[in-house]
PDB file of C-alpha atoms in Angstrom:
ATOM      1  CA  MET A 544      93.803 -27.762 -15.927  1.00  0.00           C
ATOM      2  CA  LYS A 545      93.842 -28.196 -12.179  1.00  0.00           C
ATOM      3  CA  LEU A 546      92.335 -24.741 -11.708  1.00  0.00           C
ATOM      4  CA  GLY A 547      89.537 -25.515 -14.164  1.00  0.00           C
ATOM      5  CA  PHE A 548      88.774 -28.816 -12.463  1.00  0.00           C
ATOM      6  CA  ARG A 549      88.675 -27.112  -9.076  1.00  0.00           C
ATOM      7  CA  GLN A 550      86.234 -24.481 -10.342  1.00  0.00           C
ATOM      8  CA  PHE A 551      84.032 -27.203 -11.887  1.00  0.00           C
ATOM      9  CA  PHE A 552      84.049 -29.150  -8.623  1.00  0.00           C
ATOM     10  CA  LEU A 553      83.083 -26.127  -6.535  1.00  0.00           C
ATOM     11  CA  HIS A 554      80.277 -25.155  -8.951  1.00  0.00           C
ATOM     12  CA  THR A 555      78.828 -28.706  -8.896  1.00  0.00           C
ATOM     13  CA  PHE A 556      79.053 -28.876  -5.107  1.00  0.00           C
ATOM     14  CA  SER A 557      77.151 -25.575  -4.811  1.00  0.00           C
ATOM     15  CA  LEU A 558      74.312 -26.889  -6.967  1.00  0.00           C
ATOM     16  CA  LEU A 559      74.055 -30.069  -4.916  1.00  0.00           C
ATOM     17  CA  THR A 560      73.735 -28.100  -1.692  1.00  0.00           C
ATOM     18  CA  LEU A 561      70.768 -26.156  -3.148  1.00  0.00           C
ATOM     19  CA  ILE A 562      68.736 -29.267  -4.017  1.00  0.00           C
ATOM     20  CA  PRO A 563      67.641 -30.111  -0.447  1.00  0.00           C
ATOM     21  CA  SER A 564      66.600 -26.501   0.126  1.00  0.00           C
ATOM     22  CA  MET A 565      64.502 -26.417  -3.065  1.00  0.00           C
ATOM     23  CA  SER A 566      63.011 -29.768  -2.195  1.00  0.00           C
ATOM     24  CA  SER A 567      62.204 -28.537   1.284  1.00  0.00           C
ATOM     25  CA  PHE A 568      60.529 -25.373  -0.135  1.00  0.00           C
ATOM     26  CA  ALA A 569      58.406 -27.451  -2.530  1.00  0.00           C
ATOM     27  CA  SER A 570      57.434 -29.775   0.300  1.00  0.00           C
ATOM     28  CA  THR A 571      56.443 -26.837   2.503  1.00  0.00           C
ATOM     29  CA  GLU A 572      54.366 -25.246  -0.275  1.00  0.00           C
ATOM     30  CA  LYS A 573      52.621 -28.531  -1.010  1.00  0.00           C
ATOM     31  CA  SER A 574      51.833 -29.239   2.623  1.00  0.00           C
ATOM     32  CA  SER A 575      50.416 -25.735   3.185  1.00  0.00           C
ATOM     33  CA  THR A 576      47.879 -25.986   0.344  1.00  0.00           C
ATOM     34  CA  PRO A 577      45.482 -28.418   2.110  1.00  0.00           C
ATOM     35  CA  LYS A 578      45.654 -26.242   5.223  1.00  0.00           C
ATOM     36  CA  VAL A 579      44.636 -23.128   3.255  1.00  0.00           C
ATOM     37  CA  ALA A 580      41.833 -25.054   1.556  1.00  0.00           C
ATOM     38  CA  GLN A 581      40.645 -26.399   4.905  1.00  0.00           C
ATOM     39  CA  ALA A 582      40.707 -22.893   6.390  1.00  0.00           C
ATOM     40  CA  ASN A 583      38.638 -21.600   3.472  1.00  0.00           C
ATOM     41  CA  ASN A 584      36.163 -24.434   3.906  1.00  0.00           C
ATOM     42  CA  ASN A 585      35.887 -23.724   7.621  1.00  0.00           C
ATOM     43  CA  GLN A 586      35.226 -20.035   6.894  1.00  0.00           C
ATOM     44  CA  ALA A 587      32.541 -20.923   4.334  1.00  0.00           C
ATOM     45  CA  VAL A 588      30.833 -23.226   6.842  1.00  0.00           C
ATOM     46  CA  SER A 589      31.082 -20.514   9.493  1.00  0.00           C
ATOM     47  CA  ASN A 590      29.473 -17.990   7.151  1.00  0.00           C
ATOM     48  CA  LYS A 591      26.600 -20.378   6.408  1.00  0.00           C
ATOM     49  CA  ILE A 592      26.041 -20.973  10.120  1.00  0.00           C
ATOM     50  CA  SER A 593      26.048 -17.213  10.751  1.00  0.00           C
ATOM     51  CA  GLU A 594      23.464 -16.663   8.009  1.00  0.00           C
ATOM     52  CA  LYS A 595      21.251 -19.405   9.439  1.00  0.00           C
ATOM     53  CA  ASP A 596      21.558 -17.965  12.953  1.00  0.00           C
ATOM     54  CA  GLN A 597      20.575 -14.539  11.624  1.00  0.00           C
ATOM     55  CA  ILE A 598      17.432 -15.936   9.962  1.00  0.00           C
ATOM     56  CA  ASP A 599      16.421 -17.960  13.015  1.00  0.00           C
ATOM     57  CA  LYS A 600      16.799 -14.984  15.354  1.00  0.00           C
ATOM     58  CA  SER A 601      13.843 -13.086  13.851  1.00  0.00           C
ATOM     59  CA  LEU A 602      11.301 -15.192  15.755  1.00  0.00           C
ATOM     60  CA  LYS A 603      13.564 -16.011  18.689  1.00  0.00           C
ATOM     61  CA  LYS A 604      14.286 -12.312  19.219  1.00  0.00           C
ATOM     62  CA  VAL A 605      10.573 -11.526  19.600  1.00  0.00           C
ATOM     63  CA  GLN A 606      10.039 -14.459  21.966  1.00  0.00           C
ATOM     64  CA  ASP A 607      13.117 -13.640  24.063  1.00  0.00           C
ATOM     65  CA  GLU A 608      12.240  -9.943  24.360  1.00  0.00           C
ATOM     66  CA  LYS A 609       8.575 -10.798  25.021  1.00  0.00           C
ATOM     67  CA  VAL A 610       7.433  -8.005  22.696  1.00  0.00           C
ATOM     68  CA  LEU A 611       6.391  -7.777  19.045  1.00  0.00           C
ATOM     69  CA  LYS A 612       7.109  -4.333  17.607  1.00  0.00           C
ATOM     70  CA  VAL A 613       4.850  -3.380  14.689  1.00  0.00           C
ATOM     71  CA  CYS A 614       5.146  -0.234  12.579  1.00  0.00           C
ATOM     72  CA  SER A 615       1.919   1.284  11.258  1.00  0.00           C
ATOM     73  CA  ASP A 616       0.336   4.575  10.191  1.00  0.00           C
ATOM     74  CA  ALA A 617      -2.933   5.421  11.934  1.00  0.00           C
ATOM     75  CA  GLY A 618      -5.681   7.020   9.883  1.00  0.00           C
ATOM     76  CA  PHE A 619      -6.324   4.340   7.266  1.00  0.00           C
ATOM     77  CA  LEU A 620      -9.921   3.329   8.013  1.00  0.00           C
ATOM     78  CA  PRO A 621     -10.743   0.687   9.094  1.00  0.00           C
ATOM     79  CA  PHE A 622      -7.334  -1.045   9.089  1.00  0.00           C
ATOM     80  CA  GLU A 623      -5.245   1.227  11.317  1.00  0.00           C
ATOM     81  CA  MET A 624      -6.911   3.846  13.505  1.00  0.00           C
ATOM     82  CA  LYS A 625      -6.671   5.521  16.895  1.00  0.00           C
ATOM     83  CA  THR A 626      -9.544   6.087  19.281  1.00  0.00           C
ATOM     84  CA  LYS A 627     -10.315   9.459  20.846  1.00  0.00           C
ATOM     85  CA  THR A 628      -8.247   8.356  23.839  1.00  0.00           C
ATOM     86  CA  GLY A 629      -5.237   7.488  21.669  1.00  0.00           C
ATOM     87  CA  GLU A 630      -5.617   3.701  21.673  1.00  0.00           C
ATOM     88  CA  TRP A 631      -4.816   1.708  18.523  1.00  0.00           C
ATOM     89  CA  THR A 632      -7.715  -0.104  16.871  1.00  0.00           C
ATOM     90  CA  GLY A 633      -8.611  -1.505  13.457  1.00  0.00           C
ATOM     91  CA  PHE A 634      -8.705  -4.694  11.432  1.00  0.00           C
ATOM     92  CA  ASP A 635      -4.910  -4.995  11.143  1.00  0.00           C
ATOM     93  CA  ILE A 636      -4.484  -4.088  14.805  1.00  0.00           C
ATOM     94  CA  ASP A 637      -6.854  -6.849  15.913  1.00  0.00           C
ATOM     95  CA  MET A 638      -4.977  -9.283  13.703  1.00  0.00           C
ATOM     96  CA  MET A 639      -1.632  -8.323  15.251  1.00  0.00           C
ATOM     97  CA  LYS A 640      -3.079  -8.518  18.773  1.00  0.00           C
ATOM     98  CA  HIS A 641      -4.146 -12.095  18.133  1.00  0.00           C
ATOM     99  CA  PHE A 642      -0.785 -12.951  16.559  1.00  0.00           C
ATOM    100  CA  SER A 643       1.049 -11.525  19.585  1.00  0.00           C
ATOM    101  CA  LYS A 644      -1.184 -13.537  21.882  1.00  0.00           C
ATOM    102  CA  SER A 645      -0.366 -16.706  19.948  1.00  0.00           C
ATOM    103  CA  LEU A 646       3.334 -16.000  20.569  1.00  0.00           C
ATOM    104  CA  ASN A 647       2.665 -15.150  24.221  1.00  0.00           C
ATOM    105  CA  VAL A 648       4.289 -11.726  23.834  1.00  0.00           C
ATOM    106  CA  GLU A 649       3.213  -8.099  24.246  1.00  0.00           C
ATOM    107  CA  LEU A 650       2.221  -6.044  21.176  1.00  0.00           C
ATOM    108  CA  LYS A 651       3.868  -2.649  20.762  1.00  0.00           C
ATOM    109  CA  MET A 652       2.458  -0.453  17.981  1.00  0.00           C
ATOM    110  CA  ILE A 653       4.789   2.219  16.577  1.00  0.00           C
ATOM    111  CA  GLN A 654       3.450   5.209  14.620  1.00  0.00           C
ATOM    112  CA  ILE A 655       5.486   5.873  11.454  1.00  0.00           C
ATOM    113  CA  SER A 656       4.481   7.989   8.437  1.00  0.00           C
ATOM    114  CA  PHE A 657       3.796   5.618   5.539  1.00  0.00           C
ATOM    115  CA  ASP A 658       6.508   7.001   3.264  1.00  0.00           C
ATOM    116  CA  GLY A 659       9.105   6.191   5.940  1.00  0.00           C
ATOM    117  CA  ILE A 660       7.702   2.894   7.142  1.00  0.00           C
ATOM    118  CA  ILE A 661       9.946   0.540   5.137  1.00  0.00           C
ATOM    119  CA  PRO A 662      13.148   2.387   6.153  1.00  0.00           C
ATOM    120  CA  ALA A 663      11.939   2.124   9.775  1.00  0.00           C
ATOM    121  CA  LEU A 664      11.608  -1.652   9.386  1.00  0.00           C
ATOM    122  CA  ILE A 665      15.006  -2.048   7.734  1.00  0.00           C
ATOM    123  CA  SER A 666      16.701   0.045  10.438  1.00  0.00           C
ATOM    124  CA  GLY A 667      15.279  -2.236  13.152  1.00  0.00           C
ATOM    125  CA  LYS A 668      12.683   0.063  14.716  1.00  0.00           C
ATOM    126  CA  CYS A 669      10.102  -2.682  14.344  1.00  0.00           C
ATOM    127  CA  ASP A 670       9.797  -6.390  13.590  1.00  0.00           C
ATOM    128  CA  LEU A 671       6.853  -6.162  11.191  1.00  0.00           C
ATOM    129  CA  ILE A 672       4.796  -3.675   9.183  1.00  0.00           C
ATOM    130  CA  ALA A 673       0.996  -3.832   9.413  1.00  0.00           C
ATOM    131  CA  ALA A 674      -0.245  -0.827   7.468  1.00  0.00           C
ATOM    132  CA  GLY A 675      -2.569  -1.967   4.703  1.00  0.00           C
ATOM    133  CA  MET A 676       0.502  -2.400   2.521  1.00  0.00           C
ATOM    134  CA  THR A 677      -0.027  -3.638  -1.020  1.00  0.00           C
ATOM    135  CA  VAL A 678       2.341  -6.223  -2.456  1.00  0.00           C
ATOM    136  CA  THR A 679       4.205  -4.727  -5.430  1.00  0.00           C
ATOM    137  CA  PRO A 680       7.249  -5.935  -7.418  1.00  0.00           C
ATOM    138  CA  GLU A 681       9.193  -2.876  -6.223  1.00  0.00           C
ATOM    139  CA  ARG A 682       8.510  -3.599  -2.558  1.00  0.00           C
ATOM    140  CA  GLU A 683       9.189  -7.316  -2.943  1.00  0.00           C
ATOM    141  CA  LYS A 684      12.794  -6.453  -3.801  1.00  0.00           C
ATOM    142  CA  ILE A 685      13.208  -4.798  -0.398  1.00  0.00           C
ATOM    143  CA  VAL A 686      10.987  -6.680   2.079  1.00  0.00           C
ATOM    144  CA  ALA A 687       9.460 -10.124   2.605  1.00  0.00           C
ATOM    145  CA  PHE A 688       5.669 -10.370   2.476  1.00  0.00           C
ATOM    146  CA  SER A 689       3.310 -12.699   4.293  1.00  0.00           C
ATOM    147  CA  ASP A 690       0.388 -14.527   2.745  1.00  0.00           C
ATOM    148  CA  SER A 691      -2.404 -12.177   1.671  1.00  0.00           C
ATOM    149  CA  THR A 692      -4.316 -10.654   4.598  1.00  0.00           C
ATOM    150  CA  PHE A 693      -6.876  -8.739   2.520  1.00  0.00           C
ATOM    151  CA  ILE A 694      -7.837  -8.258  -1.131  1.00  0.00           C
ATOM    152  CA  ASN A 695      -8.538  -4.681  -2.162  1.00  0.00           C
ATOM    153  CA  GLY A 696      -8.340  -2.354  -5.163  1.00  0.00           C
ATOM    154  CA  LEU A 697      -8.058   1.325  -6.027  1.00  0.00           C
ATOM    155  CA  SER A 698     -10.960   3.700  -6.590  1.00  0.00           C
ATOM    156  CA  ILE A 699     -11.408   7.341  -7.555  1.00  0.00           C
ATOM    157  CA  ALA A 700     -13.534   9.810  -5.590  1.00  0.00           C
ATOM    158  CA  LEU A 701     -14.623  13.252  -6.772  1.00  0.00           C
ATOM    159  CA  LYS A 702     -17.327  15.721  -5.764  1.00  0.00           C
ATOM    160  CA  ASN A 703     -20.866  14.633  -6.530  1.00  0.00           C
ATOM    161  CA  THR A 704     -21.850  17.383  -8.972  1.00  0.00           C
ATOM    162  CA  GLU A 705     -23.768  17.287 -12.240  1.00  0.00           C
ATOM    163  CA  ASP A 706     -20.781  18.652 -14.136  1.00  0.00           C
ATOM    164  CA  ASN A 707     -18.492  15.934 -12.751  1.00  0.00           C
ATOM    165  CA  LYS A 708     -21.069  13.238 -13.513  1.00  0.00           C
ATOM    166  CA  SER A 709     -21.204  14.240 -17.169  1.00  0.00           C
ATOM    167  CA  SER A 710     -17.484  14.985 -17.623  1.00  0.00           C
ATOM    168  CA  TYR A 711     -15.706  12.122 -15.858  1.00  0.00           C
ATOM    169  CA  LYS A 712     -16.251   8.415 -16.311  1.00  0.00           C
ATOM    170  CA  SER A 713     -12.704   7.091 -15.828  1.00  0.00           C
ATOM    171  CA  LEU A 714      -9.162   7.976 -14.785  1.00  0.00           C
ATOM    172  CA  GLU A 715      -8.352   8.719 -18.428  1.00  0.00           C
ATOM    173  CA  ASP A 716     -11.011  11.472 -18.425  1.00  0.00           C
ATOM    174  CA  LEU A 717      -9.389  13.057 -15.378  1.00  0.00           C
ATOM    175  CA  ASP A 718      -5.932  13.063 -16.982  1.00  0.00           C
ATOM    176  CA  ILE A 719      -5.933  16.647 -18.245  1.00  0.00           C
ATOM    177  CA  GLU A 720      -3.531  19.491 -17.436  1.00  0.00           C
ATOM    178  CA  GLU A 721      -5.875  21.575 -15.277  1.00  0.00           C
ATOM    179  CA  ASN A 722      -6.680  18.698 -12.891  1.00  0.00           C
ATOM    180  CA  ASN A 723      -4.919  17.851  -9.628  1.00  0.00           C
ATOM    181  CA  ILE A 724      -5.264  14.303  -8.274  1.00  0.00           C
ATOM    182  CA  ALA A 725      -4.615  13.726  -4.550  1.00  0.00           C
ATOM    183  CA  VAL A 726      -2.829  10.605  -3.264  1.00  0.00           C
ATOM    184  CA  LYS A 727      -1.128   9.457  -0.089  1.00  0.00           C
ATOM    185  CA  THR A 728       2.662   9.745  -0.331  1.00  0.00           C
ATOM    186  CA  GLY A 729       4.331   6.444  -1.176  1.00  0.00           C
ATOM    187  CA  TYR A 730       1.041   4.553  -1.266  1.00  0.00           C
ATOM    188  CA  THR A 731      -0.058   2.202  -4.048  1.00  0.00           C
ATOM    189  CA  SER A 732      -2.161   4.952  -5.598  1.00  0.00           C
ATOM    190  CA  ASP A 733       0.943   7.175  -5.728  1.00  0.00           C
ATOM    191  CA  ILE A 734       2.934   4.443  -7.497  1.00  0.00           C
ATOM    192  CA  TYR A 735       0.050   3.658  -9.857  1.00  0.00           C
ATOM    193  CA  LEU A 736      -0.694   7.258 -10.878  1.00  0.00           C
ATOM    194  CA  SER A 737       2.992   8.091 -11.277  1.00  0.00           C
ATOM    195  CA  LYS A 738       3.123   5.411 -13.977  1.00  0.00           C
ATOM    196  CA  THR A 739      -0.307   6.134 -15.490  1.00  0.00           C
ATOM    197  CA  LEU A 740      -0.989   9.878 -15.606  1.00  0.00           C
ATOM    198  CA  LYS A 741       0.446  11.881 -18.495  1.00  0.00           C
ATOM    199  CA  LYS A 742      -0.976  15.385 -17.978  1.00  0.00           C
ATOM    200  CA  ALA A 743      -2.746  15.732 -14.613  1.00  0.00           C
ATOM    201  CA  ARG A 744      -0.706  16.821 -11.606  1.00  0.00           C
ATOM    202  CA  ILE A 745      -0.292  14.543  -8.576  1.00  0.00           C
ATOM    203  CA  LEU A 746      -0.720  16.154  -5.136  1.00  0.00           C
ATOM    204  CA  ARG A 747       0.821  14.088  -2.332  1.00  0.00           C
ATOM    205  CA  PHE A 748      -0.341  14.118   1.295  1.00  0.00           C
ATOM    206  CA  ASP A 749       0.689  12.287   4.464  1.00  0.00           C
ATOM    207  CA  GLN A 750      -2.793  11.384   5.742  1.00  0.00           C
ATOM    208  CA  ASP A 751      -5.868   9.863   4.078  1.00  0.00           C
ATOM    209  CA  SER A 752      -8.072  12.520   5.667  1.00  0.00           C
ATOM    210  CA  ASP A 753      -6.035  15.179   3.818  1.00  0.00           C
ATOM    211  CA  LEU A 754      -7.080  13.635   0.501  1.00  0.00           C
ATOM    212  CA  VAL A 755     -10.750  14.092   1.327  1.00  0.00           C
ATOM    213  CA  LEU A 756     -10.146  17.658   2.506  1.00  0.00           C
ATOM    214  CA  ALA A 757      -8.219  18.563  -0.666  1.00  0.00           C
ATOM    215  CA  VAL A 758     -11.189  17.557  -2.838  1.00  0.00           C
ATOM    216  CA  ALA A 759     -13.739  19.172  -0.511  1.00  0.00           C
ATOM    217  CA  GLN A 760     -11.802  22.473  -0.622  1.00  0.00           C
ATOM    218  CA  GLY A 761     -11.309  22.351  -4.387  1.00  0.00           C
ATOM    219  CA  ARG A 762      -7.519  21.962  -4.291  1.00  0.00           C
ATOM    220  CA  ALA A 763      -7.857  18.619  -6.087  1.00  0.00           C
ATOM    221  CA  LYS A 764     -10.383  17.429  -8.626  1.00  0.00           C
ATOM    222  CA  ALA A 765     -10.299  13.893  -7.222  1.00  0.00           C
ATOM    223  CA  PHE A 766      -8.415  11.590  -4.888  1.00  0.00           C
ATOM    224  CA  VAL A 767      -7.355   8.004  -5.494  1.00  0.00           C
ATOM    225  CA  THR A 768      -6.864   5.460  -2.728  1.00  0.00           C
ATOM    226  CA  ASP A 769      -7.966   1.978  -1.653  1.00  0.00           C
ATOM    227  CA  THR A 770     -11.514   0.976  -2.548  1.00  0.00           C
ATOM    228  CA  THR A 771     -12.376   0.006   1.032  1.00  0.00           C
ATOM    229  CA  TYR A 772     -11.384   3.429   2.336  1.00  0.00           C
ATOM    230  CA  VAL A 773     -13.205   5.231  -0.474  1.00  0.00           C
ATOM    231  CA  ASN A 774     -16.394   3.286   0.210  1.00  0.00           C
ATOM    232  CA  LEU A 775     -16.234   4.059   3.909  1.00  0.00           C
ATOM    233  CA  MET A 776     -15.599   7.746   3.279  1.00  0.00           C
ATOM    234  CA  ASP A 777     -18.455   7.802   0.827  1.00  0.00           C
ATOM    235  CA  LYS A 778     -20.861   6.568   3.527  1.00  0.00           C
ATOM    236  CA  ASP A 779     -19.304   8.893   6.089  1.00  0.00           C
ATOM    237  CA  LYS A 780     -19.876  11.931   3.865  1.00  0.00           C
ATOM    238  CA  GLN A 781     -23.424  10.893   2.934  1.00  0.00           C
ATOM    239  CA  ASN A 782     -22.818  10.259  -0.732  1.00  0.00           C
ATOM    240  CA  LYS A 783     -21.094  13.565  -1.370  1.00  0.00           C
ATOM    241  CA  PHE A 784     -18.665  11.793  -3.674  1.00  0.00           C
ATOM    242  CA  ILE A 785     -18.882  10.120  -7.065  1.00  0.00           C
ATOM    243  CA  ILE A 786     -16.982   6.822  -6.968  1.00  0.00           C
ATOM    244  CA  LEU A 787     -15.235   5.635 -10.119  1.00  0.00           C
ATOM    245  CA  PRO A 788     -13.305   2.381 -10.605  1.00  0.00           C
ATOM    246  CA  THR A 789      -9.707   1.988 -11.773  1.00  0.00           C
ATOM    247  CA  LYS A 790      -8.018  -0.911 -13.510  1.00  0.00           C
ATOM    248  CA  ILE A 791      -6.556  -1.951 -10.138  1.00  0.00           C
ATOM    249  CA  VAL A 792      -9.322  -4.108  -8.654  1.00  0.00           C
ATOM    250  CA  SER A 793      -7.625  -6.959  -6.772  1.00  0.00           C
ATOM    251  CA  ASP A 794      -4.472  -5.843  -5.002  1.00  0.00           C
ATOM    252  CA  SER A 795      -3.298  -7.907  -2.064  1.00  0.00           C
ATOM    253  CA  PHE A 796      -2.531  -6.455   1.377  1.00  0.00           C
ATOM    254  CA  SER A 797       0.131  -8.282   3.393  1.00  0.00           C
ATOM    255  CA  ILE A 798       2.284  -8.029   6.484  1.00  0.00           C
ATOM    256  CA  ALA A 799       5.895  -7.052   5.700  1.00  0.00           C
ATOM    257  CA  ALA A 800       9.167  -8.042   7.374  1.00  0.00           C
ATOM    258  CA  LYS A 801      12.881  -7.858   6.671  1.00  0.00           C
ATOM    259  CA  LYS A 802      14.121 -10.227   3.978  1.00  0.00           C
ATOM    260  CA  SER A 803      16.032 -12.132   6.655  1.00  0.00           C
ATOM    261  CA  SER A 804      12.966 -12.608   8.909  1.00  0.00           C
ATOM    262  CA  LYS A 805      11.763 -15.834   7.294  1.00  0.00           C
ATOM    263  CA  GLU A 806      11.031 -17.587  10.593  1.00  0.00           C
ATOM    264  CA  LEU A 807       8.839 -14.698  11.794  1.00  0.00           C
ATOM    265  CA  ILE A 808       6.915 -14.495   8.516  1.00  0.00           C
ATOM    266  CA  SER A 809       6.455 -18.273   8.514  1.00  0.00           C
ATOM    267  CA  SER A 810       5.079 -18.116  12.055  1.00  0.00           C
ATOM    268  CA  PHE A 811       2.643 -15.367  11.049  1.00  0.00           C
ATOM    269  CA  ASN A 812       1.431 -17.362   8.036  1.00  0.00           C
ATOM    270  CA  GLU A 813       0.702 -20.337  10.298  1.00  0.00           C
ATOM    271  CA  PHE A 814      -1.198 -18.046  12.669  1.00  0.00           C
ATOM    272  CA  LEU A 815      -3.184 -16.454   9.802  1.00  0.00           C
ATOM    273  CA  LYS A 816      -4.280 -19.875   8.545  1.00  0.00           C
ATOM    274  CA  THR A 817      -5.428 -20.883  12.038  1.00  0.00           C
ATOM    275  CA  TRP A 818      -7.138 -17.509  12.625  1.00  0.00           C
ATOM    276  CA  ARG A 819      -9.145 -17.936   9.426  1.00  0.00           C
ATOM    277  CA  GLU A 820     -10.099 -21.533  10.227  1.00  0.00           C
ATOM    278  CA  SER A 821     -11.209 -20.635  13.759  1.00  0.00           C
ATOM    279  CA  GLY A 822     -13.542 -17.873  12.520  1.00  0.00           C
ATOM    280  CA  GLY A 823     -11.509 -15.044  14.053  1.00  0.00           C
ATOM    281  CA  TYR A 824     -10.816 -13.430  10.693  1.00  0.00           C
ATOM    282  CA  ALA A 825     -14.501 -13.443   9.712  1.00  0.00           C
ATOM    283  CA  ARG A 826     -15.537 -11.900  13.050  1.00  0.00           C
ATOM    284  CA  ALA A 827     -13.015  -9.073  12.689  1.00  0.00           C
ATOM    285  CA  GLU A 828     -14.052  -8.495   9.072  1.00  0.00           C
ATOM    286  CA  LYS A 829     -17.731  -8.255  10.052  1.00  0.00           C
ATOM    287  CA  PHE A 830     -17.010  -5.868  12.940  1.00  0.00           C
ATOM    288  CA  TYR A 831     -14.862  -3.435  10.960  1.00  0.00           C
ATOM    289  CA  PHE A 832     -16.358  -3.585   7.477  1.00  0.00           C
ATOM    290  CA  GLN A 833     -20.037  -4.355   8.039  1.00  0.00           C
ATOM    291  CA  ASP A 834     -21.151  -3.387  11.544  1.00  0.00           C
ATOM    292  CA  GLN A 835     -18.731  -0.429  11.814  1.00  0.00           C
ATOM    293  CA  LEU A 836     -19.413  -0.075  15.534  1.00  0.00           C
ATOM    294  CA  TRP A 837     -15.977   1.510  15.925  1.00  0.00           C
ATOM    295  CA  ARG A 838     -17.084   4.783  14.289  1.00  0.00           C
ATOM    296  CA  SER A 839     -18.247   6.415  17.515  1.00  0.00           C
ATOM    297  CA  GLN A 840     -14.915   5.623  19.167  1.00  0.00           C
ATOM    298  CA  VAL A 841     -12.532   6.772  16.437  1.00  0.00           C
ATOM    299  CA  LEU A 842     -11.431  10.394  16.117  1.00  0.00           C
ATOM    300  CA  GLY A 843     -12.822  12.011  12.996  1.00  0.00           C
ATOM    301  CA  SER A 844     -15.438   9.295  12.340  1.00  0.00           C
ATOM    302  CA  LYS A 845     -19.212   9.552  12.657  1.00  0.00           C
TER     303      LYS A 845
END
């Protein structure tokens, strides 16, 4: 009886000594929860601040470095061209020169083949793209676009022969197995024909001038590119081409930037609005699209 009582007493005493420890553990766990929550909140706030700083740096970076780096692909008349002495000129180039001036920074043009121009932007080689780039749903997933800088479309050009006049009236007529259609790699015409053509073969080239040469040499039945370029080439070649329309008649050209460069795009949009209102846009449009006084200065133009 005494032994049983002693065992009972010791067992009860052991349990009592555990209660403060369990209470202390519960208290510690409870007190640590607000600290963890606060730490998580602080991290979330920090992440938001970091994201904001990253967005704001797009314009600040250009202003601090005193240079605006723009990727383009010379050879797209009259938007991006090079003179016989290697100087950049063109409608888009003039626009970027004026934008740079409004920011009080230097303009640095960077030559990049069009099919690699978006990767060049994303990798940080430039701040903006000014290359007669059409706004498409596919591109909008990757880059941010400015307000529209020019409205254009797509046209078809083929040799001006009697046989072609009687045989081809539309892109559908050209879509037969024996025909090759020339486009610029990665350009809107490339995207459009890849979705549209069922039988004709697409020939891809790096330069717009190669499209004209492919048709002239008989390697392609026709080439498809922007209407403005086709019209200029038609005049340049003294009506040696038949020009046919496509269903793409009002595509929008825009300046492109990284998705995070909202401040820089916003600044450009403000500039574009002011440039239009001041008459600068109209003067550049008249010079490059109507007067065409640049022809004697640009390599390969007459």
